């Protein structure tokens, strides 16, 4: 046991000093709650109180960055300023996602219900914030945010993915969107969908491995679409449990039958 203790102690000494994952998540959660008071029991009664709350969150982000060795090379002041200057645009993206859910789900009664209860909305909002931090060249923290959202919702979106406006995640449990995936506008994804890679060989790091999903595509539950050269054309419908490793043209319907896939009723090898 003594050697084991020494090994763990050495790892403790070498570990990068960084705020806890919980503290990082709580910062993002507090930004989310401030943007969407439906998720916050504490209501702010004056504009000055709102501005002061945003300022506290700016200070908190600066503190998170400055206490992380992984972020030592970041321009902390610039990152904080840029992130919060982009917050109105991020809010618009988030509201577009909420609108897509409201308009696309017959069970959704109003926008407040979507904001307060839908896991797909929470996951997409955390992705939007994490992606902006990644665009600002912040390491590790974006991944922490999307993994916490994954833990809470079962929806796994890599923060580096490219996702357009009006994303509708319906149910969402088991959904996976890989690092180099590109998703257009007005895309609807159901539970268990995987936008993944054909290979997980480490030599492919940094290369396109995940599919492109064009505008107005619907992908139903359990569908798996793989490969960096796979493009799903706009206005296509991919049925449940379909397995695709090749591109399909716009306005295509693909559906599953045992041991084969069908496009417009014709089998494809």
mmCIF file with all atom_site columns, C-alpha atoms in Angstrom, residues 159-232:
data_model
loop_
_atom_site.group_PDB
_atom_site.id
_atom_site.type_symbol
_atom_site.label_atom_id
_atom_site.label_alt_id
_atom_site.label_comp_id
_atom_site.label_asym_id
_atom_site.label_entity_id
_atom_site.label_seq_id
_atom_site.pdbx_PDB_ins_code
_atom_site.Cartn_x
_atom_site.Cartn_y
_atom_site.Cartn_z
_atom_site.occupancy
_atom_site.B_iso_or_equiv
_atom_site.pdbx_formal_charge
_atom_site.auth_seq_id
_atom_site.auth_comp_id
_atom_site.auth_asym_id
_atom_site.auth_atom_id
_atom_site.pdbx_PDB_model_num
ATOM 1  C CA . UNK A 1 159 ? -18.602 21.715 -27.460 1.00 0.00 ? 159 UNK A CA 1
ATOM 2  C CA . UNK A 1 160 ? -16.629 21.955 -30.726 1.00 0.00 ? 160 UNK A CA 1
ATOM 3  C CA . UNK A 1 161 ? -19.536 20.792 -32.926 1.00 0.00 ? 161 UNK A CA 1
ATOM 4  C CA . UNK A 1 162 ? -21.043 23.352 -35.319 1.00 0.00 ? 162 UNK A CA 1
ATOM 5  C CA . UNK A 1 163 ? -24.796 23.762 -34.821 1.00 0.00 ? 163 UNK A CA 1
ATOM 6  C CA . UNK A 1 164 ? -27.124 26.213 -36.566 1.00 0.00 ? 164 UNK A CA 1
ATOM 7  C CA . UNK A 1 165 ? -30.270 27.946 -35.394 1.00 0.00 ? 165 UNK A CA 1
ATOM 8  C CA . UNK A 1 166 ? -33.580 26.415 -34.291 1.00 0.00 ? 166 UNK A CA 1
ATOM 9  C CA . UNK A 1 167 ? -32.184 23.130 -32.997 1.00 0.00 ? 167 UNK A CA 1
ATOM 10 C CA . UNK A 1 168 ? -34.991 20.887 -31.743 1.00 0.00 ? 168 UNK A CA 1
ATOM 11 C CA . UNK A 1 169 ? -33.900 18.018 -29.498 1.00 0.00 ? 169 UNK A CA 1
ATOM 12 C CA . UNK A 1 170 ? -36.990 15.923 -28.729 1.00 0.00 ? 170 UNK A CA 1
ATOM 13 C CA . UNK A 1 171 ? -36.635 13.768 -25.591 1.00 0.00 ? 171 UNK A CA 1
ATOM 14 C CA . UNK A 1 172 ? -32.909 13.478 -26.312 1.00 0.00 ? 172 UNK A CA 1
ATOM 15 C CA . UNK A 1 173 ? -31.823 10.673 -23.989 1.00 0.00 ? 173 UNK A CA 1
ATOM 16 C CA . UNK A 1 174 ? -28.828 8.916  -25.523 1.00 0.00 ? 174 UNK A CA 1
ATOM 17 C CA . UNK A 1 175 ? -28.286 11.536 -28.230 1.00 0.00 ? 175 UNK A CA 1
ATOM 18 C CA . UNK A 1 176 ? -24.625 11.900 -29.280 1.00 0.00 ? 176 UNK A CA 1
ATOM 19 C CA . UNK A 1 177 ? -23.242 14.720 -31.456 1.00 0.00 ? 177 UNK A CA 1
ATOM 20 C CA . UNK A 1 178 ? -19.535 14.300 -32.192 1.00 0.00 ? 178 UNK A CA 1
ATOM 21 C CA . UNK A 1 179 ? -16.756 16.861 -32.200 1.00 0.00 ? 179 UNK A CA 1
ATOM 22 C CA . UNK A 1 180 ? -16.600 17.638 -35.936 1.00 0.00 ? 180 UNK A CA 1
ATOM 23 C CA . UNK A 1 181 ? -20.313 17.263 -36.703 1.00 0.00 ? 181 UNK A CA 1
ATOM 24 C CA . UNK A 1 182 ? -21.956 20.117 -38.611 1.00 0.00 ? 182 UNK A CA 1
ATOM 25 C CA . UNK A 1 183 ? -25.689 20.680 -38.177 1.00 0.00 ? 183 UNK A CA 1
ATOM 26 C CA . UNK A 1 184 ? -27.667 23.251 -40.142 1.00 0.00 ? 184 UNK A CA 1
ATOM 27 C CA . UNK A 1 185 ? -30.764 25.253 -39.240 1.00 0.00 ? 185 UNK A CA 1
ATOM 28 C CA . UNK A 1 186 ? -34.160 23.846 -38.272 1.00 0.00 ? 186 UNK A CA 1
ATOM 29 C CA . UNK A 1 187 ? -32.865 20.326 -37.565 1.00 0.00 ? 187 UNK A CA 1
ATOM 30 C CA . UNK A 1 188 ? -34.885 17.982 -35.357 1.00 0.00 ? 188 UNK A CA 1
ATOM 31 C CA . UNK A 1 189 ? -33.165 15.127 -33.494 1.00 0.00 ? 189 UNK A CA 1
ATOM 32 C CA . UNK A 1 190 ? -34.858 12.435 -31.447 1.00 0.00 ? 190 UNK A CA 1
ATOM 33 C CA . UNK A 1 191 ? -33.537 10.247 -28.639 1.00 0.00 ? 191 UNK A CA 1
ATOM 34 C CA . UNK A 1 192 ? -30.763 7.777  -29.288 1.00 0.00 ? 192 UNK A CA 1
ATOM 35 C CA . UNK A 1 193 ? -29.486 9.469  -32.446 1.00 0.00 ? 193 UNK A CA 1
ATOM 36 C CA . UNK A 1 194 ? -25.724 9.165  -32.987 1.00 0.00 ? 194 UNK A CA 1
ATOM 37 C CA . UNK A 1 195 ? -23.800 11.534 -35.250 1.00 0.00 ? 195 UNK A CA 1
ATOM 38 C CA . UNK A 1 196 ? -20.494 9.747  -34.960 1.00 0.00 ? 196 UNK A CA 1
ATOM 39 C CA . UNK A 1 197 ? -17.249 8.652  -36.587 1.00 0.00 ? 197 UNK A CA 1
ATOM 40 C CA . UNK A 1 198 ? -16.561 5.573  -38.670 1.00 0.00 ? 198 UNK A CA 1
ATOM 41 C CA . UNK A 1 199 ? -13.329 5.047  -36.744 1.00 0.00 ? 199 UNK A CA 1
ATOM 42 C CA . UNK A 1 200 ? -12.010 6.144  -33.369 1.00 0.00 ? 200 UNK A CA 1
ATOM 43 C CA . UNK A 1 201 ? -8.363  5.614  -34.306 1.00 0.00 ? 201 UNK A CA 1
ATOM 44 C CA . UNK A 1 202 ? -6.261  8.247  -32.524 1.00 0.00 ? 202 UNK A CA 1
ATOM 45 C CA . UNK A 1 203 ? -4.467  9.193  -35.752 1.00 0.00 ? 203 UNK A CA 1
ATOM 46 C CA . UNK A 1 204 ? -7.742  10.821 -36.849 1.00 0.00 ? 204 UNK A CA 1
ATOM 47 C CA . UNK A 1 205 ? -7.549  13.444 -34.100 1.00 0.00 ? 205 UNK A CA 1
ATOM 48 C CA . UNK A 1 206 ? -8.089  16.894 -35.565 1.00 0.00 ? 206 UNK A CA 1
ATOM 49 C CA . UNK A 1 207 ? -9.601  15.550 -38.797 1.00 0.00 ? 207 UNK A CA 1
ATOM 50 C CA . UNK A 1 208 ? -13.230 15.600 -39.912 1.00 0.00 ? 208 UNK A CA 1
ATOM 51 C CA . UNK A 1 209 ? -14.812 12.409 -38.629 1.00 0.00 ? 209 UNK A CA 1
ATOM 52 C CA . UNK A 1 210 ? -18.494 13.225 -38.161 1.00 0.00 ? 210 UNK A CA 1
ATOM 53 C CA . UNK A 1 211 ? -21.358 13.841 -40.602 1.00 0.00 ? 211 UNK A CA 1
ATOM 54 C CA . UNK A 1 212 ? -22.881 17.009 -42.001 1.00 0.00 ? 212 UNK A CA 1
ATOM 55 C CA . UNK A 1 213 ? -26.621 17.448 -41.450 1.00 0.00 ? 213 UNK A CA 1
ATOM 56 C CA . UNK A 1 214 ? -28.097 20.123 -43.697 1.00 0.00 ? 214 UNK A CA 1
ATOM 57 C CA . UNK A 1 215 ? -31.094 22.381 -42.999 1.00 0.00 ? 215 UNK A CA 1
ATOM 58 C CA . UNK A 1 216 ? -34.596 21.097 -42.199 1.00 0.00 ? 216 UNK A CA 1
ATOM 59 C CA . UNK A 1 217 ? -33.543 17.479 -41.595 1.00 0.00 ? 217 UNK A CA 1
ATOM 60 C CA . UNK A 1 218 ? -35.446 15.213 -39.187 1.00 0.00 ? 218 UNK A CA 1
ATOM 61 C CA . UNK A 1 219 ? -33.618 12.244 -37.669 1.00 0.00 ? 219 UNK A CA 1
ATOM 62 C CA . UNK A 1 220 ? -35.787 9.810  -35.739 1.00 0.00 ? 220 UNK A CA 1
ATOM 63 C CA . UNK A 1 221 ? -34.976 7.735  -32.663 1.00 0.00 ? 221 UNK A CA 1
ATOM 64 C CA . UNK A 1 222 ? -32.064 5.350  -32.709 1.00 0.00 ? 222 UNK A CA 1
ATOM 65 C CA . UNK A 1 223 ? -30.653 6.395  -36.083 1.00 0.00 ? 223 UNK A CA 1
ATOM 66 C CA . UNK A 1 224 ? -26.868 6.188  -36.452 1.00 0.00 ? 224 UNK A CA 1
ATOM 67 C CA . UNK A 1 225 ? -25.087 8.352  -39.035 1.00 0.00 ? 225 UNK A CA 1
ATOM 68 C CA . UNK A 1 226 ? -21.325 7.982  -39.293 1.00 0.00 ? 226 UNK A CA 1
ATOM 69 C CA . UNK A 1 227 ? -18.382 9.430  -41.167 1.00 0.00 ? 227 UNK A CA 1
ATOM 70 C CA . UNK A 1 228 ? -16.811 12.733 -42.050 1.00 0.00 ? 228 UNK A CA 1
ATOM 71 C CA . UNK A 1 229 ? -17.784 12.421 -45.716 1.00 0.00 ? 229 UNK A CA 1
ATOM 72 C CA . UNK A 1 230 ? -21.433 11.603 -44.997 1.00 0.00 ? 230 UNK A CA 1
ATOM 73 C CA . UNK A 1 231 ? -23.820 14.446 -45.872 1.00 0.00 ? 231 UNK A CA 1
ATOM 74 C CA . UNK A 1 232 ? -27.546 14.320 -45.184 1.00 0.00 ? 232 UNK A CA 1
#
